[in-house]
PDB file of C-alpha atoms in Angstrom:
ATOM      1  CA  MET C   3      -0.022  -0.103   0.214  1.00 43.00           C
ATOM      2  CA  ALA C   4       1.194   3.519  -1.146  1.00 53.00           C
ATOM      3  CA  ARG C   5       2.558   5.844   1.567  1.00 81.00           C
ATOM      4  CA  ASN C   6       1.786   8.884  -0.077  1.00 90.00           C
ATOM      5  CA  SER C   7       1.290  10.370  -3.548  1.00 94.00           C
ATOM      6  CA  TYR C   8       4.014  13.064  -5.007  1.00 96.00           C
ATOM      7  CA  ALA C   9       3.997  14.706  -8.567  1.00 97.00           C
ATOM      8  CA  VAL C  10       7.706  15.490  -9.933  1.00 97.00           C
ATOM      9  CA  PHE C  11       7.384  18.089 -12.729  1.00 97.00           C
ATOM     10  CA  GLY C  12      11.138  17.763 -14.538  1.00 94.00           C
ATOM     11  CA  MET C  13      12.804  14.857 -15.147  1.00 94.00           C
ATOM     12  CA  GLY C  14      16.354  16.215 -15.093  1.00 91.00           C
ATOM     13  CA  SER C  15      19.361  14.255 -12.543  1.00 89.00           C
ATOM     14  CA  PHE C  16      17.309  15.775  -9.904  1.00 90.00           C
ATOM     15  CA  GLY C  17      14.172  15.224 -10.516  1.00 92.00           C
ATOM     16  CA  SER C  18      14.415  11.303 -11.741  1.00 94.00           C
ATOM     17  CA  LYS C  19      16.611  10.441  -8.364  1.00 92.00           C
ATOM     18  CA  LEU C  20      13.979  12.305  -6.195  1.00 93.00           C
ATOM     19  CA  ALA C  21      11.084  10.190  -8.464  1.00 95.00           C
ATOM     20  CA  LEU C  22      12.757   6.739  -8.311  1.00 94.00           C
ATOM     21  CA  ALA C  23      13.860   6.956  -4.489  1.00 92.00           C
ATOM     22  CA  LEU C  24      10.159   8.484  -3.327  1.00 93.00           C
ATOM     23  CA  ALA C  25       8.342   5.129  -6.140  1.00 93.00           C
ATOM     24  CA  ARG C  26      11.075   2.541  -4.508  1.00 92.00           C
ATOM     25  CA  GLN C  27       9.640   3.537  -0.628  1.00 89.00           C
ATOM     26  CA  GLY C  28       6.477   2.329  -1.702  1.00 91.00           C
ATOM     27  CA  ASN C  29       4.814   5.749  -3.120  1.00 93.00           C
ATOM     28  CA  MET C  30       2.107   6.760  -5.776  1.00 95.00           C
ATOM     29  CA  VAL C  31       4.821   9.001  -8.235  1.00 96.00           C
ATOM     30  CA  LEU C  32       3.473  11.159 -11.113  1.00 97.00           C
ATOM     31  CA  ILE C  33       6.209  12.268 -13.068  1.00 97.00           C
ATOM     32  CA  CYS C  34       6.411  14.683 -15.240  1.00 97.00           C
ATOM     33  CA  ASP C  35       8.734  16.349 -18.496  1.00 96.00           C
ATOM     34  CA  ARG C  36       8.565  17.276 -21.966  1.00 94.00           C
ATOM     35  CA  ASN C  37      11.079  15.600 -22.997  1.00 95.00           C
ATOM     36  CA  ALA C  38       9.619  12.132 -24.431  1.00 96.00           C
ATOM     37  CA  GLN C  39      12.766  10.553 -23.656  1.00 95.00           C
ATOM     38  CA  ARG C  40      12.679  11.150 -20.156  1.00 93.00           C
ATOM     39  CA  ILE C  41       9.317   9.856 -19.516  1.00 96.00           C
ATOM     40  CA  ASN C  42      10.165   6.644 -21.487  1.00 95.00           C
ATOM     41  CA  GLU C  43      12.469   5.887 -20.020  1.00 95.00           C
ATOM     42  CA  LEU C  44      11.143   6.158 -16.712  1.00 96.00           C
ATOM     43  CA  ARG C  45       7.788   5.215 -16.951  1.00 94.00           C
ATOM     44  CA  ASP C  46       7.945   1.350 -16.026  1.00 95.00           C
ATOM     45  CA  LYS C  47       9.374   2.681 -12.429  1.00 96.00           C
ATOM     46  CA  VAL C  48       6.893   4.888 -11.286  1.00 96.00           C
ATOM     47  CA  ALA C  49       2.745   4.533 -10.826  1.00 95.00           C
ATOM     48  CA  GLU C  50       2.458   7.585 -13.801  1.00 96.00           C
ATOM     49  CA  ALA C  51       4.096   9.018 -16.232  1.00 96.00           C
ATOM     50  CA  VAL C  52       3.099  12.149 -18.614  1.00 96.00           C
ATOM     51  CA  ILE C  53       4.421  13.582 -22.008  1.00 97.00           C
ATOM     52  CA  GLY C  54       3.764  17.423 -20.704  1.00 95.00           C
ATOM     53  CA  ASP C  55       4.453  21.379 -20.143  1.00 95.00           C
ATOM     54  CA  VAL C  56       3.819  22.214 -17.019  1.00 95.00           C
ATOM     55  CA  SER C  57       3.889  26.147 -17.545  1.00 94.00           C
ATOM     56  CA  SER C  58       0.697  25.622 -19.864  1.00 94.00           C
ATOM     57  CA  GLU C  59      -2.613  25.726 -17.366  1.00 95.00           C
ATOM     58  CA  ASP C  60      -3.850  23.412 -19.608  1.00 95.00           C
ATOM     59  CA  VAL C  61      -1.388  20.401 -18.421  1.00 95.00           C
ATOM     60  CA  VAL C  62      -1.295  21.024 -14.982  1.00 95.00           C
ATOM     61  CA  LYS C  63      -5.357  21.270 -14.603  1.00 95.00           C
ATOM     62  CA  GLU C  64      -5.270  18.331 -16.530  1.00 95.00           C
ATOM     63  CA  LEU C  65      -2.783  16.347 -13.626  1.00 95.00           C
ATOM     64  CA  ASN C  66      -5.269  17.509 -10.942  1.00 94.00           C
ATOM     65  CA  VAL C  67      -2.746  18.586  -8.961  1.00 96.00           C
ATOM     66  CA  SER C  68      -4.494  19.261  -5.842  1.00 95.00           C
ATOM     67  CA  LYS C  69      -5.009  15.506  -4.827  1.00 95.00           C
ATOM     68  CA  PHE C  70      -1.033  15.100  -4.140  1.00 96.00           C
ATOM     69  CA  ASP C  71       0.479  15.016  -1.052  1.00 95.00           C
ATOM     70  CA  ALA C  72       3.723  17.560  -2.127  1.00 95.00           C
ATOM     71  CA  VAL C  73       4.366  18.984  -5.984  1.00 97.00           C
ATOM     72  CA  ILE C  74       8.165  19.115  -6.906  1.00 96.00           C
ATOM     73  CA  LEU C  75       8.637  20.955  -8.614  1.00 95.00           C
ATOM     74  CA  SER C  76      13.205  20.641 -10.120  1.00 92.00           C
ATOM     75  CA  MET C  77      12.390  22.777 -13.694  1.00 88.00           C
ATOM     76  CA  SER C  78      15.622  25.128 -11.938  1.00 76.00           C
ATOM     77  CA  GLY C  79      17.325  25.336 -14.777  1.00 79.00           C
ATOM     78  CA  TYR C  80      14.164  26.481 -16.591  1.00 86.00           C
ATOM     79  CA  PHE C  81      13.311  29.236 -13.929  1.00 89.00           C
ATOM     80  CA  GLU C  82      10.504  31.135 -16.512  1.00 91.00           C
ATOM     81  CA  ASP C  83       8.983  28.226 -16.496  1.00 93.00           C
ATOM     82  CA  GLN C  84       9.674  27.024 -13.396  1.00 93.00           C
ATOM     83  CA  VAL C  85       7.563  30.167 -11.794  1.00 94.00           C
ATOM     84  CA  LEU C  86       4.537  30.065 -14.089  1.00 95.00           C
ATOM     85  CA  ALA C  87       4.005  26.137 -12.709  1.00 96.00           C
ATOM     86  CA  LEU C  88       4.217  27.332  -9.755  1.00 96.00           C
ATOM     87  CA  THR C  89       2.322  30.636 -10.042  1.00 95.00           C
ATOM     88  CA  LEU C  90      -0.522  27.598 -11.745  1.00 96.00           C
ATOM     89  CA  LEU C  91      -0.063  24.862  -8.744  1.00 96.00           C
ATOM     90  CA  LYS C  92      -1.077  27.348  -6.620  1.00 95.00           C
ATOM     91  CA  GLN C  93      -3.932  28.326  -8.990  1.00 95.00           C
ATOM     92  CA  GLU C  94      -5.135  24.794  -8.940  1.00 95.00           C
ATOM     93  CA  GLY C  95      -5.082  24.493  -5.485  1.00 95.00           C
ATOM     94  CA  ALA C  96      -1.562  22.412  -4.690  1.00 96.00           C
ATOM     95  CA  LYS C  97      -1.126  21.736  -1.432  1.00 94.00           C
ATOM     96  CA  LYS C  98       2.456  22.076  -1.366  1.00 95.00           C
ATOM     97  CA  VAL C  99       4.636  22.540  -3.653  1.00 96.00           C
ATOM     98  CA  VAL C 100       8.534  22.439  -3.048  1.00 95.00           C
ATOM     99  CA  VAL C 101      10.983  23.834  -5.577  1.00 95.00           C
ATOM    100  CA  LYS C 102      14.319  23.616  -6.165  1.00 93.00           C
ATOM    101  CA  SER C 103      16.155  26.540  -6.633  1.00 91.00           C
ATOM    102  CA  ASN C 104      19.983  27.309  -8.438  1.00 87.00           C
ATOM    103  CA  SER C 105      20.675  30.200  -6.277  1.00 85.00           C
ATOM    104  CA  THR C 106      19.303  32.169  -3.225  1.00 85.00           C
ATOM    105  CA  ILE C 107      17.700  35.383  -5.197  1.00 87.00           C
ATOM    106  CA  GLN C 108      15.856  32.693  -7.368  1.00 90.00           C
ATOM    107  CA  GLU C 109      14.244  31.073  -3.197  1.00 90.00           C
ATOM    108  CA  ARG C 110      13.267  34.951  -2.632  1.00 91.00           C
ATOM    109  CA  ILE C 111      11.652  34.754  -5.369  1.00 92.00           C
ATOM    110  CA  LEU C 112       9.677  31.926  -5.259  1.00 93.00           C
ATOM    111  CA  TYR C 113       9.083  31.954  -1.712  1.00 94.00           C
ATOM    112  CA  ARG C 114       6.799  35.049  -2.325  1.00 92.00           C
ATOM    113  CA  LEU C 115       5.201  33.425  -4.970  1.00 93.00           C
ATOM    114  CA  GLY C 116       3.757  31.049  -2.722  1.00 94.00           C
ATOM    115  CA  ALA C 117       6.526  28.018  -2.916  1.00 95.00           C
ATOM    116  CA  ASP C 118       6.149  26.130   0.970  1.00 95.00           C
ATOM    117  CA  GLU C 119       9.473  24.778   0.495  1.00 93.00           C
ATOM    118  CA  VAL C 120      12.838  26.010  -1.736  1.00 92.00           C
ATOM    119  CA  ILE C 121      15.866  24.162  -1.473  1.00 88.00           C
ATOM    120  CA  GLN C 122      18.988  23.909  -2.968  1.00 86.00           C
ATOM    121  CA  PRO C 123      20.794  20.643  -2.856  1.00 82.00           C
ATOM    122  CA  GLU C 124      23.900  21.630  -3.974  1.00 77.00           C
ATOM    123  CA  LEU C 125      24.363  24.136  -1.504  1.00 73.00           C
ATOM    124  CA  ASP C 126      23.089  21.791   1.491  1.00 73.00           C
ATOM    125  CA  VAL C 127      25.447  19.474   0.739  1.00 69.00           C
ATOM    126  CA  ALA C 128      28.664  21.627   0.359  1.00 67.00           C
ATOM    127  CA  GLU C 129      27.065  22.951   3.501  1.00 68.00           C
ATOM    128  CA  ARG C 130      26.612  19.495   5.284  1.00 66.00           C
ATOM    129  CA  LEU C 131      30.390  19.074   3.845  1.00 66.00           C
ATOM    130  CA  SER C 132      31.876  21.995   5.621  1.00 65.00           C
ATOM    131  CA  ARG C 133      31.118  21.767   9.082  1.00 62.00           C
ATOM    132  CA  ARG C 134      31.718  17.589   9.140  1.00 61.00           C
ATOM    133  CA  LEU C 135      35.602  19.189   7.955  1.00 60.00           C
ATOM    134  CA  SER C 136      35.771  21.849   9.673  1.00 59.00           C
ATOM    135  CA  LEU C 137      34.103  20.206  13.199  1.00 63.00           C
ATOM    136  CA  SER C 138      36.064  16.658  13.441  1.00 69.00           C
ATOM    137  CA  ASN C 139      33.955  15.358  16.253  1.00 78.00           C
ATOM    138  CA  ILE C 140      30.868  16.026  14.181  1.00 77.00           C
ATOM    139  CA  THR C 141      30.390  12.854  11.688  1.00 75.00           C
ATOM    140  CA  ASP C 142      27.198  13.850   9.615  1.00 77.00           C
ATOM    141  CA  ILE C 143      24.503  17.155  11.372  1.00 78.00           C
ATOM    142  CA  PHE C 144      20.855  17.439   9.192  1.00 77.00           C
ATOM    143  CA  GLU C 145      17.816  19.339   9.807  1.00 75.00           C
ATOM    144  CA  PHE C 146      14.950  17.783  11.252  1.00 71.00           C
ATOM    145  CA  ARG C 147      12.182  19.187  11.366  1.00 70.00           C
ATOM    146  CA  GLY C 148      13.484  22.986  12.721  1.00 75.00           C
ATOM    147  CA  SER C 149      16.295  20.974  14.653  1.00 85.00           C
ATOM    148  CA  ALA C 150      19.380  18.690  13.967  1.00 86.00           C
ATOM    149  CA  ILE C 151      20.142  15.073  13.970  1.00 89.00           C
ATOM    150  CA  ALA C 152      24.447  14.221  14.017  1.00 87.00           C
ATOM    151  CA  ASP C 153      26.357  11.465  14.667  1.00 90.00           C
ATOM    152  CA  VAL C 154      28.993  12.955  16.901  1.00 91.00           C
ATOM    153  CA  LYS C 155      31.877  11.611  18.826  1.00 91.00           C
ATOM    154  CA  VAL C 156      32.198  12.400  22.556  1.00 92.00           C
ATOM    155  CA  PRO C 157      35.513  14.833  22.637  1.00 90.00           C
ATOM    156  CA  ALA C 158      37.811  14.939  25.291  1.00 89.00           C
ATOM    157  CA  HIS C 159      36.498  18.219  27.614  1.00 91.00           C
ATOM    158  CA  LEU C 160      33.312  15.846  27.968  1.00 92.00           C
ATOM    159  CA  GLU C 161      35.005  12.332  29.197  1.00 91.00           C
ATOM    160  CA  GLY C 162      34.898  10.421  32.283  1.00 93.00           C
ATOM    161  CA  LYS C 163      31.653  12.312  32.597  1.00 92.00           C
ATOM    162  CA  PRO C 164      28.517  10.612  33.991  1.00 93.00           C
ATOM    163  CA  LEU C 165      25.407  11.386  31.329  1.00 94.00           C
ATOM    164  CA  ARG C 166      23.660  12.023  34.640  1.00 94.00           C
ATOM    165  CA  GLU C 167      26.244  15.383  35.127  1.00 94.00           C
ATOM    166  CA  LEU C 168      25.700  16.875  32.156  1.00 94.00           C
ATOM    167  CA  ASP C 169      22.210  16.896  31.927  1.00 94.00           C
ATOM    168  CA  LEU C 170      22.548  17.147  28.419  1.00 93.00           C
ATOM    169  CA  ARG C 171      18.150  18.065  27.931  1.00 92.00           C
ATOM    170  CA  ASN C 172      17.643  20.086  30.478  1.00 92.00           C
ATOM    171  CA  LYS C 173      20.460  22.071  29.901  1.00 93.00           C
ATOM    172  CA  TYR C 174      21.870  22.467  25.924  1.00 92.00           C
ATOM    173  CA  ASN C 175      18.548  21.196  25.092  1.00 92.00           C
ATOM    174  CA  ILE C 176      20.052  17.553  23.202  1.00 94.00           C
ATOM    175  CA  THR C 177      18.786  13.876  23.334  1.00 94.00           C
ATOM    176  CA  ILE C 178      21.108  10.724  23.219  1.00 94.00           C
ATOM    177  CA  LEU C 179      18.790   8.705  20.608  1.00 92.00           C
ATOM    178  CA  LEU C 180      21.664   5.991  20.027  1.00 92.00           C
ATOM    179  CA  MET C 181      25.577   5.100  21.318  1.00 92.00           C
ATOM    180  CA  ARG C 182      28.100   2.978  20.345  1.00 91.00           C
ATOM    181  CA  LYS C 183      31.203   2.400  22.647  1.00 87.00           C
ATOM    182  CA  ALA C 184      34.497   3.570  20.913  1.00 79.00           C
ATOM    183  CA  GLY C 185      36.174   0.237  19.096  1.00 75.00           C
ATOM    184  CA  SER C 186      32.604  -1.448  18.972  1.00 78.00           C
ATOM    185  CA  ALA C 187      29.914  -1.493  16.651  1.00 72.00           C
ATOM    186  CA  ASP C 188      27.436  -2.285  18.686  1.00 80.00           C
ATOM    187  CA  GLU C 189      24.525  -0.184  20.145  1.00 83.00           C
ATOM    188  CA  HIS C 190      25.077  -0.079  23.748  1.00 87.00           C
ATOM    189  CA  ILE C 191      22.524   0.257  26.553  1.00 87.00           C
ATOM    190  CA  PHE C 192      23.180   3.836  28.374  1.00 91.00           C
ATOM    191  CA  GLY C 193      21.445   5.330  31.067  1.00 91.00           C
ATOM    192  CA  PRO C 194      21.602   7.916  33.789  1.00 91.00           C
ATOM    193  CA  ASN C 195      24.836   6.939  35.512  1.00 92.00           C
ATOM    194  CA  THR C 196      26.647   5.872  32.033  1.00 93.00           C
ATOM    195  CA  THR C 197      30.158   7.789  31.430  1.00 93.00           C
ATOM    196  CA  LEU C 198      31.044   8.873  28.639  1.00 93.00           C
ATOM    197  CA  GLU C 199      34.613   7.617  27.284  1.00 92.00           C
ATOM    198  CA  ARG C 200      36.724  10.168  24.469  1.00 88.00           C
ATOM    199  CA  GLY C 201      35.758   8.131  21.048  1.00 86.00           C
ATOM    200  CA  ASP C 202      32.397   6.605  22.020  1.00 91.00           C
ATOM    201  CA  GLN C 203      29.890   7.407  19.309  1.00 91.00           C
ATOM    202  CA  LEU C 204      26.787   9.022  19.814  1.00 93.00           C
ATOM    203  CA  THR C 205      23.735   9.516  17.733  1.00 93.00           C
ATOM    204  CA  VAL C 206      21.833  12.847  19.350  1.00 93.00           C
ATOM    205  CA  PHE C 207      19.064  14.884  18.289  1.00 94.00           C
ATOM    206  CA  GLY C 208      18.389  19.182  19.071  1.00 91.00           C
ATOM    207  CA  ASN C 209      19.641  21.950  18.986  1.00 89.00           C
ATOM    208  CA  GLU C 210      22.039  22.554  16.316  1.00 85.00           C
ATOM    209  CA  LYS C 211      23.984  25.608  17.862  1.00 86.00           C
ATOM    210  CA  SER C 212      23.748  23.453  20.813  1.00 91.00           C
ATOM    211  CA  ILE C 213      25.343  19.729  19.322  1.00 90.00           C
ATOM    212  CA  ILE C 214      28.561  22.038  17.580  1.00 85.00           C
ATOM    213  CA  GLU C 215      29.225  24.227  20.916  1.00 87.00           C
ATOM    214  CA  LEU C 216      28.796  21.350  23.282  1.00 91.00           C
ATOM    215  CA  PHE C 217      30.712  18.282  20.446  1.00 88.00           C
ATOM    216  CA  LYS C 218      33.540  20.200  19.414  1.00 82.00           C
ATOM    217  CA  GLU C 219      37.313  20.036  20.856  1.00 76.00           C
ATOM    218  CA  ARG C 220      38.355  22.892  22.656  1.00 72.00           C
TER     219      ARG C 220
END
């Protein structure tokens, strides 16, 4: 049974990968692009495939976009068409429109035109990589509903301290989700009396700034 229904417009590299990933996760996915070759290459891997120009009012009306949980516009290489498509989608009652952008100027324009979410995949990846390279104890970090989830290593200044003393949730708005002791690949059962050791690996959830400040080396 499909989890949700999505429409992905624009079958470039990003749009194609996103549509296939959503379909693999059990969602009902419709794809649309005016390039017939791209559509034909993907039609057997998604629920529905349409050859059409989504900057056309007739095409958008025919797709009945209000039935989807979200519509993703991945046409950032054709910004004028993307603006027209966004306007038509909002006009036809699309519940949520996520738009791929190539620049902060495009992002501002798209939000003003009613986009619910604007993403810049290349910038997002670059920022995550820069944080990971700059903060050696934080191996990965990403936003999640206004907070952050991160994989971190325990730095020297937290070594030997029990979780009860650190009181991470109340003092730093950080919750430990998983723990792997240094040198082990297995998850470790932890409690208030668990003492942190340098190199322990934690998966934490909370305020991004607090996570970075607490777990960076000093």
